[in-house]
PDB file of C-alpha atoms in Angstrom:
ATOM      1  CA  ALA A  30      81.530 121.803 105.189  1.00  0.00           C
ATOM      2  CA  GLY A  31      83.347 122.334 101.532  1.00  0.00           C
ATOM      3  CA  LYS A  32      85.635 118.936 101.164  1.00  0.00           C
ATOM      4  CA  THR A  33      85.247 118.900  97.669  1.00  0.00           C
ATOM      5  CA  THR A  34      85.814 122.459  96.940  1.00  0.00           C
ATOM      6  CA  ILE A  35      88.935 122.309  98.902  1.00  0.00           C
ATOM      7  CA  SER A  36      89.873 119.269  97.579  1.00  0.00           C
ATOM      8  CA  ARG A  37      89.543 120.350  94.142  1.00  0.00           C
ATOM      9  CA  ALA A  38      91.421 123.905  94.819  1.00  0.00           C
ATOM     10  CA  LEU A  39      94.183 121.930  95.940  1.00  0.00           C
ATOM     11  CA  LEU A  40      94.147 119.578  93.148  1.00  0.00           C
ATOM     12  CA  GLU A  41      94.708 122.066  90.820  1.00  0.00           C
ATOM     13  CA  ARG A  42      97.539 124.071  92.886  1.00  0.00           C
ATOM     14  CA  HIS A  43      99.770 120.880  93.073  1.00  0.00           C
ATOM     15  CA  ARG A  44      99.764 118.796  90.309  1.00  0.00           C
ATOM     16  CA  ASP A  45     102.117 115.717  92.369  1.00  0.00           C
ATOM     17  CA  LEU A  46      98.593 115.623  94.588  1.00  0.00           C
ATOM     18  CA  ILE A  47      96.038 112.586  93.311  1.00  0.00           C
ATOM     19  CA  MET A  48      92.747 112.656  94.813  1.00  0.00           C
ATOM     20  CA  SER A  49      91.854 108.658  95.718  1.00  0.00           C
ATOM     21  CA  VAL A  50      88.837 107.499  94.083  1.00  0.00           C
ATOM     22  CA  SER A  51      86.874 105.347  96.467  1.00  0.00           C
ATOM     23  CA  VAL A  52      84.263 102.434  95.993  1.00  0.00           C
ATOM     24  CA  THR A  53      81.033 102.994  96.874  1.00  0.00           C
ATOM     25  CA  THR A  54      77.340 101.075  96.256  1.00  0.00           C
ATOM     26  CA  ARG A  55      75.436 104.128  96.647  1.00  0.00           C
ATOM     27  CA  HIS A  56      74.085 105.205  93.334  1.00  0.00           C
ATOM     28  CA  MET A  57      75.359 107.792  90.923  1.00  0.00           C
ATOM     29  CA  ARG A  58      73.918 110.902  91.365  1.00  0.00           C
ATOM     30  CA  PRO A  59      73.360 113.643  88.309  1.00  0.00           C
ATOM     31  CA  GLY A  60      76.194 114.396  86.574  1.00  0.00           C
ATOM     32  CA  GLU A  61      78.803 111.920  88.363  1.00  0.00           C
ATOM     33  CA  LEU A  62      80.734 110.003  86.552  1.00  0.00           C
ATOM     34  CA  ASN A  63      82.279 106.177  87.038  1.00  0.00           C
ATOM     35  CA  GLY A  64      85.724 106.142  87.921  1.00  0.00           C
ATOM     36  CA  VAL A  65      86.011 109.715  87.850  1.00  0.00           C
ATOM     37  CA  ASP A  66      83.579 110.706  91.174  1.00  0.00           C
ATOM     38  CA  TYR A  67      83.526 107.356  92.670  1.00  0.00           C
ATOM     39  CA  HIS A  68      84.001 103.548  91.135  1.00  0.00           C
ATOM     40  CA  TYR A  69      80.750 102.422  92.222  1.00  0.00           C
ATOM     41  CA  VAL A  70      79.670  99.053  92.692  1.00  0.00           C
ATOM     42  CA  ASP A  71      77.118  96.824  93.540  1.00  0.00           C
ATOM     43  CA  GLN A  72      77.066  95.061  97.701  1.00  0.00           C
ATOM     44  CA  HIS A  73      78.296  91.907  96.586  1.00  0.00           C
ATOM     45  CA  ARG A  74      81.428  92.610  94.425  1.00  0.00           C
ATOM     46  CA  PHE A  75      82.262  95.318  97.620  1.00  0.00           C
ATOM     47  CA  ASP A  76      82.047  92.717  99.952  1.00  0.00           C
ATOM     48  CA  GLU A  77      84.234  90.321  97.614  1.00  0.00           C
ATOM     49  CA  MET A  78      86.589  93.920  98.195  1.00  0.00           C
ATOM     50  CA  ILE A  79      86.576  93.320 101.531  1.00  0.00           C
ATOM     51  CA  LEU A  80      87.910  89.936 101.951  1.00  0.00           C
ATOM     52  CA  ALA A  81      90.573  90.325  99.256  1.00  0.00           C
ATOM     53  CA  ASN A  82      91.968  92.749 101.184  1.00  0.00           C
ATOM     54  CA  GLU A  83      91.328  95.219  97.995  1.00  0.00           C
ATOM     55  CA  LEU A  84      90.610  97.880 100.328  1.00  0.00           C
ATOM     56  CA  LEU A  85      92.744 100.358 102.389  1.00  0.00           C
ATOM     57  CA  GLU A  86      89.405 101.169 105.025  1.00  0.00           C
ATOM     58  CA  HIS A  87      85.940 100.959 104.330  1.00  0.00           C
ATOM     59  CA  ALA A  88      82.995 101.807 106.317  1.00  0.00           C
ATOM     60  CA  VAL A  89      78.924 102.131 106.180  1.00  0.00           C
ATOM     61  CA  VAL A  90      77.878 105.732 105.515  1.00  0.00           C
ATOM     62  CA  PHE A  91      74.081 106.942 105.325  1.00  0.00           C
ATOM     63  CA  ASP A  92      73.262 103.161 104.382  1.00  0.00           C
ATOM     64  CA  ASN A  93      76.009 102.398 102.230  1.00  0.00           C
ATOM     65  CA  SER A  94      79.333 100.977 101.457  1.00  0.00           C
ATOM     66  CA  TYR A  95      82.452 103.103 100.741  1.00  0.00           C
ATOM     67  CA  GLY A  96      86.495 102.307 101.028  1.00  0.00           C
ATOM     68  CA  THR A  97      89.768 103.456  99.628  1.00  0.00           C
ATOM     69  CA  LEU A  98      91.222 100.896  96.754  1.00  0.00           C
ATOM     70  CA  ARG A  99      94.741  99.810  98.174  1.00  0.00           C
ATOM     71  CA  GLN A 100      95.955  98.734  94.745  1.00  0.00           C
ATOM     72  CA  PRO A 101      95.834 102.987  93.144  1.00  0.00           C
ATOM     73  CA  VAL A 102      97.239 104.384  95.833  1.00  0.00           C
ATOM     74  CA  MET A 103     100.302 102.497  96.798  1.00  0.00           C
ATOM     75  CA  GLU A 104     101.158 102.974  92.569  1.00  0.00           C
ATOM     76  CA  VAL A 105     100.882 106.602  92.896  1.00  0.00           C
ATOM     77  CA  LEU A 106     102.484 106.479  96.911  1.00  0.00           C
ATOM     78  CA  ASN A 107     105.579 104.467  95.220  1.00  0.00           C
ATOM     79  CA  VAL A 108     106.211 106.908  92.543  1.00  0.00           C
ATOM     80  CA  GLY A 109     106.575 109.580  95.280  1.00  0.00           C
ATOM     81  CA  GLN A 110     103.302 111.846  95.305  1.00  0.00           C
ATOM     82  CA  ASP A 111     100.848 112.107  97.717  1.00  0.00           C
ATOM     83  CA  VAL A 112      97.099 111.083  97.542  1.00  0.00           C
ATOM     84  CA  LEU A 113      93.930 113.096  98.848  1.00  0.00           C
ATOM     85  CA  PHE A 114      91.611 111.002 100.994  1.00  0.00           C
ATOM     86  CA  ASP A 115      87.661 112.313 101.236  1.00  0.00           C
ATOM     87  CA  VAL A 116      86.730 109.432 103.705  1.00  0.00           C
ATOM     88  CA  ASP A 117      84.678 110.284 106.765  1.00  0.00           C
ATOM     89  CA  TRP A 118      85.922 109.169 110.654  1.00  0.00           C
ATOM     90  CA  GLN A 119      85.875 105.993 110.204  1.00  0.00           C
ATOM     91  CA  GLY A 120      87.883 105.717 106.967  1.00  0.00           C
ATOM     92  CA  ALA A 121      90.131 107.940 108.945  1.00  0.00           C
ATOM     93  CA  LYS A 122      90.853 106.255 111.606  1.00  0.00           C
ATOM     94  CA  GLN A 123      91.563 103.196 109.707  1.00  0.00           C
ATOM     95  CA  ILE A 124      94.012 104.637 107.303  1.00  0.00           C
ATOM     96  CA  ARG A 125      95.464 106.333 110.747  1.00  0.00           C
ATOM     97  CA  GLU A 126      96.163 102.898 112.342  1.00  0.00           C
ATOM     98  CA  ASN A 127      97.605 101.025 108.790  1.00  0.00           C
ATOM     99  CA  ALA A 128      99.585 103.943 107.757  1.00  0.00           C
ATOM    100  CA  ALA A 129     100.144 106.824 111.034  1.00  0.00           C
ATOM    101  CA  GLU A 130     104.019 107.936 109.891  1.00  0.00           C
ATOM    102  CA  ASP A 131     102.068 109.153 106.224  1.00  0.00           C
ATOM    103  CA  PHE A 132      99.010 110.154 107.728  1.00  0.00           C
ATOM    104  CA  VAL A 133      97.590 113.753 108.073  1.00  0.00           C
ATOM    105  CA  SER A 134      94.220 114.387 109.177  1.00  0.00           C
ATOM    106  CA  ILE A 135      92.388 117.361 108.531  1.00  0.00           C
ATOM    107  CA  PHE A 136      88.626 117.819 110.017  1.00  0.00           C
ATOM    108  CA  ILE A 137      86.539 120.842 107.813  1.00  0.00           C
ATOM    109  CA  LEU A 138      84.199 121.720 109.977  1.00  0.00           C
ATOM    110  CA  PRO A 139      81.238 124.178 108.513  1.00  0.00           C
ATOM    111  CA  PRO A 140      80.967 127.729 110.901  1.00  0.00           C
ATOM    112  CA  SER A 141      77.267 126.215 112.315  1.00  0.00           C
ATOM    113  CA  VAL A 142      74.732 124.284 111.707  1.00  0.00           C
ATOM    114  CA  GLU A 143      72.705 126.290 110.419  1.00  0.00           C
ATOM    115  CA  GLU A 144      75.079 126.793 107.731  1.00  0.00           C
ATOM    116  CA  LEU A 145      75.825 122.994 107.008  1.00  0.00           C
ATOM    117  CA  GLU A 146      72.148 122.532 106.477  1.00  0.00           C
ATOM    118  CA  ARG A 147      72.142 125.490 103.787  1.00  0.00           C
ATOM    119  CA  ARG A 148      75.131 124.304 101.906  1.00  0.00           C
ATOM    120  CA  LEU A 149      73.526 120.378 102.045  1.00  0.00           C
ATOM    121  CA  ARG A 150      70.182 122.315 100.348  1.00  0.00           C
ATOM    122  CA  THR A 151      72.014 124.434  98.010  1.00  0.00           C
ATOM    123  CA  ARG A 152      74.309 122.222  96.297  1.00  0.00           C
ATOM    124  CA  GLY A 153      71.228 120.489  95.130  1.00  0.00           C
ATOM    125  CA  GLN A 154      72.137 116.755  95.142  1.00  0.00           C
ATOM    126  CA  ASP A 155      70.587 115.068  97.790  1.00  0.00           C
ATOM    127  CA  SER A 156      66.464 115.180  98.466  1.00  0.00           C
ATOM    128  CA  ASP A 157      64.713 116.744 101.673  1.00  0.00           C
ATOM    129  CA  ASP A 158      64.666 113.724 103.294  1.00  0.00           C
ATOM    130  CA  GLU A 159      68.675 112.793 102.896  1.00  0.00           C
ATOM    131  CA  VAL A 160      69.470 116.646 103.796  1.00  0.00           C
ATOM    132  CA  LYS A 161      67.469 115.811 106.860  1.00  0.00           C
ATOM    133  CA  ARG A 162      69.216 112.710 107.476  1.00  0.00           C
ATOM    134  CA  ARG A 163      72.803 113.802 107.188  1.00  0.00           C
ATOM    135  CA  MET A 164      71.630 116.700 109.722  1.00  0.00           C
ATOM    136  CA  GLY A 165      70.400 114.246 112.061  1.00  0.00           C
ATOM    137  CA  THR A 166      73.323 112.392 112.049  1.00  0.00           C
ATOM    138  CA  ALA A 167      75.830 115.613 111.467  1.00  0.00           C
ATOM    139  CA  THR A 168      76.593 116.508 115.473  1.00  0.00           C
ATOM    140  CA  ALA A 169      78.215 112.318 116.097  1.00  0.00           C
ATOM    141  CA  GLU A 170      80.543 112.742 112.741  1.00  0.00           C
ATOM    142  CA  MET A 171      81.298 116.449 114.112  1.00  0.00           C
ATOM    143  CA  SER A 172      82.272 114.897 117.238  1.00  0.00           C
ATOM    144  CA  HIS A 173      85.395 112.994 116.156  1.00  0.00           C
ATOM    145  CA  TRP A 174      86.923 116.418 115.496  1.00  0.00           C
ATOM    146  CA  ALA A 175      89.519 115.506 118.425  1.00  0.00           C
ATOM    147  CA  ASP A 176      90.864 112.941 116.460  1.00  0.00           C
ATOM    148  CA  TYR A 177      92.555 114.913 114.211  1.00  0.00           C
ATOM    149  CA  GLU A 178      95.534 116.423 113.691  1.00  0.00           C
ATOM    150  CA  TYR A 179      93.966 119.732 112.116  1.00  0.00           C
ATOM    151  CA  ILE A 180      90.723 121.936 112.456  1.00  0.00           C
ATOM    152  CA  VAL A 181      89.683 124.346 109.480  1.00  0.00           C
ATOM    153  CA  ILE A 182      86.434 126.331 110.154  1.00  0.00           C
ATOM    154  CA  ASN A 183      85.388 126.276 106.556  1.00  0.00           C
ATOM    155  CA  ASP A 184      83.729 130.068 107.047  1.00  0.00           C
ATOM    156  CA  ASP A 185      85.431 131.730 103.495  1.00  0.00           C
ATOM    157  CA  ILE A 186      86.446 129.067 101.499  1.00  0.00           C
ATOM    158  CA  GLU A 187      89.538 131.117 100.329  1.00  0.00           C
ATOM    159  CA  LYS A 188      90.693 130.964 103.572  1.00  0.00           C
ATOM    160  CA  SER A 189      89.744 127.794 103.941  1.00  0.00           C
ATOM    161  CA  VAL A 190      91.834 126.779 100.928  1.00  0.00           C
ATOM    162  CA  ALA A 191      94.722 128.775 102.110  1.00  0.00           C
ATOM    163  CA  GLY A 192      94.940 127.159 105.729  1.00  0.00           C
ATOM    164  CA  VAL A 193      94.922 123.466 104.157  1.00  0.00           C
ATOM    165  CA  ASN A 194      97.312 124.445 101.317  1.00  0.00           C
ATOM    166  CA  SER A 195      99.745 125.671 104.417  1.00  0.00           C
ATOM    167  CA  ILE A 196      99.075 122.680 105.991  1.00  0.00           C
ATOM    168  CA  LEU A 197     100.006 120.370 103.173  1.00  0.00           C
ATOM    169  CA  VAL A 198     103.248 122.674 102.315  1.00  0.00           C
ATOM    170  CA  ALA A 199     104.262 122.554 105.894  1.00  0.00           C
ATOM    171  CA  GLU A 200     104.257 118.445 106.588  1.00  0.00           C
ATOM    172  CA  ARG A 201     105.840 118.002 102.998  1.00  0.00           C
ATOM    173  CA  LEU A 202     108.833 119.817 104.616  1.00  0.00           C
ATOM    174  CA  LYS A 203     109.058 118.224 107.705  1.00  0.00           C
ATOM    175  CA  ARG A 204     111.881 116.387 107.763  1.00  0.00           C
ATOM    176  CA  ARG A 205     111.437 112.445 107.852  1.00  0.00           C
ATOM    177  CA  ARG A 206     108.949 113.086 104.444  1.00  0.00           C
ATOM    178  CA  GLN A 207     112.244 115.057 102.728  1.00  0.00           C
ATOM    179  CA  ILE A 208     113.535 112.106 100.474  1.00  0.00           C
ATOM    180  CA  GLY A 209     117.065 112.565  99.833  1.00  0.00           C
ATOM    181  CA  VAL A 210     117.819 115.205 102.593  1.00  0.00           C
ATOM    182  CA  ASN A 211     120.739 113.005 103.844  1.00  0.00           C
ATOM    183  CA  ASP A 212     122.593 113.177 100.336  1.00  0.00           C
ATOM    184  CA  VAL A 213     122.269 116.928 100.368  1.00  0.00           C
ATOM    185  CA  MET A 214     123.385 117.220 104.082  1.00  0.00           C
ATOM    186  CA  ARG A 215     126.489 114.559 102.538  1.00  0.00           C
ATOM    187  CA  ASN A 216     127.284 117.051  99.857  1.00  0.00           C
ATOM    188  CA  LEU A 217     127.345 120.578 102.088  1.00  0.00           C
ATOM    189  CA  GLY A 218     129.802 118.334 104.601  1.00  0.00           C
ATOM    190  CA  VAL A 219     127.378 117.907 106.825  1.00  0.00           C
ATOM    191  CA  ALA A 220     126.798 114.731 108.713  1.00  0.00           C
ATOM    192  CA  GLY A 221     123.960 113.309 109.183  1.00  0.00           C
TER     193      GLY A 221
END
């Protein structure tokens, strides 16, 4: 649907936005780098991470395990930066349950099923069988759209990037996220 393209554009615009690098048991695709695109581990190590509570969220997607490492996310948040996640609906649900006040959810949709298939085929990362499998589950995955706060239909990438950027800016301006606003108000002589 364009999540990766939109994410990259946001990261270029916001130096204080950090991309969470997921852990996965899937095999590395051509051009991917361990620790950059994903942290690649075997299923045994992944299961150990779950038992040790090292993951904020985890799910099985297309027969592979995916998860988000807790420690790097907490380190970024503790220095006042925001974390961008590229997770499916299962991961989003778990993060929302654990951090509802700090979580903003955006569902990126393709303009049509036909366009989704075209994008999957033209990115050249998946075999025909994998594209068919992804298309077979697309409707079930998209059925979770109503669980998200924001919906962006990616029919034009520039418009979609601008829309997601606007969401990020607006969410950062919410009163509860304004670190130090009480001090500013006191300096202005206004009681909080």
